[in-house]
Short mmCIF file of C-alpha atoms in Angstrom, two decimals:
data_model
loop_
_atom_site.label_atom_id
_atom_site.label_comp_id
_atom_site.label_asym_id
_atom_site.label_seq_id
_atom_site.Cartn_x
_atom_site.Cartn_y
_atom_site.Cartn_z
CA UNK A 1 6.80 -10.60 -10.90
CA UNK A 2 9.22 -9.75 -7.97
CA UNK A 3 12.28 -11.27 -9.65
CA UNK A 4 11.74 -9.20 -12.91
CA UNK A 5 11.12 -5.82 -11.30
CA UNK A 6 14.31 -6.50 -9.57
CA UNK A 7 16.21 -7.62 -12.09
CA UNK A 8 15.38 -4.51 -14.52
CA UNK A 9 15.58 -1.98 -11.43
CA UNK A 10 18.98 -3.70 -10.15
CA UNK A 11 22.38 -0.68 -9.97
CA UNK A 12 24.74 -2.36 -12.23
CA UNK A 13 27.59 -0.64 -10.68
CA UNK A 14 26.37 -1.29 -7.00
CA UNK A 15 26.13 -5.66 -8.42
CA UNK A 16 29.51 -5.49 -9.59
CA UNK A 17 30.84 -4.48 -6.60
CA UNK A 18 29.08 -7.05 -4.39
CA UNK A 19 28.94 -9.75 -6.41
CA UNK A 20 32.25 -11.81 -5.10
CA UNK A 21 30.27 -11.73 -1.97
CA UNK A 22 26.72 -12.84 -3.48
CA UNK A 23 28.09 -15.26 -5.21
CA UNK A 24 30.00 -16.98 -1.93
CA UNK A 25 26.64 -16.85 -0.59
CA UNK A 26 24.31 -17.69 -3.19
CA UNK A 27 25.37 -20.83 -4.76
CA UNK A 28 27.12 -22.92 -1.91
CA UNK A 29 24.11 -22.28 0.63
CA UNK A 30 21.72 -23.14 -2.28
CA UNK A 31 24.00 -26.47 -2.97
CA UNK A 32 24.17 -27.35 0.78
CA UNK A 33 20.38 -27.00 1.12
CA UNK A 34 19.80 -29.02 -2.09
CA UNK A 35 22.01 -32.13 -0.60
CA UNK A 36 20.52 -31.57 2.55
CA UNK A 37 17.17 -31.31 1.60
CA UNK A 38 17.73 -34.36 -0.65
CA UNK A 39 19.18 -36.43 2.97
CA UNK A 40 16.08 -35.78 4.63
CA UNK A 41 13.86 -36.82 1.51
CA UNK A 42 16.35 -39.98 1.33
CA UNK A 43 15.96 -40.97 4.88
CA UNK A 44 13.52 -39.74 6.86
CA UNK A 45 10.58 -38.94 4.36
CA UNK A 46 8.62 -42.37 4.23
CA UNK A 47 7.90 -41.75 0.45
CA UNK A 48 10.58 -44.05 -0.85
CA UNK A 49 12.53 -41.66 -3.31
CA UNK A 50 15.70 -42.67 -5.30
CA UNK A 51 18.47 -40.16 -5.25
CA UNK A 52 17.09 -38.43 -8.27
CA UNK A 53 13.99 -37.75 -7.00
CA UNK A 54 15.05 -36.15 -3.74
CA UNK A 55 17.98 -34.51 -5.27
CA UNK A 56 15.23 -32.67 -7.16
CA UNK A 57 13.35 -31.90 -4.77
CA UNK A 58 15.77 -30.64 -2.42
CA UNK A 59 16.28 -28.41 -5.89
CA UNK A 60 13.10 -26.85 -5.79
CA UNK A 61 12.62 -26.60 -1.84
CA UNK A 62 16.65 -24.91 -1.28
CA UNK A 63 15.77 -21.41 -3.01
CA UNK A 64 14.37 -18.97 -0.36
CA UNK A 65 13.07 -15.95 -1.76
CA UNK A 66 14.14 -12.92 -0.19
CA UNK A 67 13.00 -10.35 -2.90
CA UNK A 68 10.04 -9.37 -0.49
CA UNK A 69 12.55 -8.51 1.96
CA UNK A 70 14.49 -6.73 -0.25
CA UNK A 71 11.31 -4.35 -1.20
CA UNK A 72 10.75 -3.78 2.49
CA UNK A 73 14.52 -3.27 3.42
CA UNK A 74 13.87 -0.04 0.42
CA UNK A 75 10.91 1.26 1.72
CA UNK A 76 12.47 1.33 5.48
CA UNK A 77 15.40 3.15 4.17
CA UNK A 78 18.53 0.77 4.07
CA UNK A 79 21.06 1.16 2.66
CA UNK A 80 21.61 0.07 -0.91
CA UNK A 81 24.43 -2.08 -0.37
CA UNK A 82 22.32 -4.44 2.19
CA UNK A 83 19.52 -3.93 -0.52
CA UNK A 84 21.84 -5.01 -2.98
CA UNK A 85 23.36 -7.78 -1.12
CA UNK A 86 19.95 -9.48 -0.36
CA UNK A 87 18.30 -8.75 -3.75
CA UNK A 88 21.58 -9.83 -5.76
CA UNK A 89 21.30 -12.97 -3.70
CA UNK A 90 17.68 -13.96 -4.75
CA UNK A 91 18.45 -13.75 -8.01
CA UNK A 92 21.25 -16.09 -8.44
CA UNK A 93 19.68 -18.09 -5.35
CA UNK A 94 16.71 -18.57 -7.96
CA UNK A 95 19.46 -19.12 -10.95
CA UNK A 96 21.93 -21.28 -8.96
CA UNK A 97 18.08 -23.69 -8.13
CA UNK A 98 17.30 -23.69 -11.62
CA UNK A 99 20.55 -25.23 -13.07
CA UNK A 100 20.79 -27.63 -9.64
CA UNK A 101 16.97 -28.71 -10.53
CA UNK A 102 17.65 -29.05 -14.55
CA UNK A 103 20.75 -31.30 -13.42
CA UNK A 104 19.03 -33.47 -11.12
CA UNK A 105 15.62 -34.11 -12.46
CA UNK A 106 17.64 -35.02 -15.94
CA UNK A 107 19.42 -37.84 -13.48
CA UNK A 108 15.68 -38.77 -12.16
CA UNK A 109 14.42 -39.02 -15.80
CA UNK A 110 17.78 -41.34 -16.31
CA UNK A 111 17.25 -43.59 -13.24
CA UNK A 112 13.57 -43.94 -14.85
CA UNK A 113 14.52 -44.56 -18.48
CA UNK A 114 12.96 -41.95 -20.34
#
């Protein structure tokens, strides 16, 4: 519910002008926690997963959520660009984990032979 009222309520202008800098930090970090995420569930986690598997879940476990913060940095009194910075960020955090999970949990499916 978080994501939409932030998506509907986000300053077009104000995501335009940030956006070169939410995008170098939304979809690298979210990449870089997926592989990590997926190293850990790969070598440490004694569930035996193939690479699919713990590429996917390193998918799903990579997106933080920072929307909350984002609704208290407003009522505080921020100012909109950090407001827009963080809340742009969710979003295409949240995006960026969608496509990475769609990608990787098609290669599980593969490695399984459905």
């Amino acid at each position: 519910g978080l994501i939409f009222k932030e998506a509907v309520e986000i300053n077009l202008n104000l995501f335009l002008v940030a956006l070169p800098q939410i995008l170098m930090l939304a979809f690298p970090m979210v990449m870089l926690g997926t592989f990590l995420t997926a190293l850990v569930a790969l070598y440490i986690l004694p569930y035996g997963f193939n690479i699919g598997a713990a590429a996917s879940l390193g998918a799903i476990l990579a997106s933080t959520d920072p929307i909350a913060v984002a609704s208290v940095l407003k009522t505080a009194g921020a100012s909109p660009r950090l407001v827009m910075h963080i809340a742009g960020e969710s979003l295409l955090n949240d995006g960026s984990a969608y496509v990475f999970f769609t990608i990787f949990s098609q290669i599980y499916y593969n490695e399984l032979g459905l």
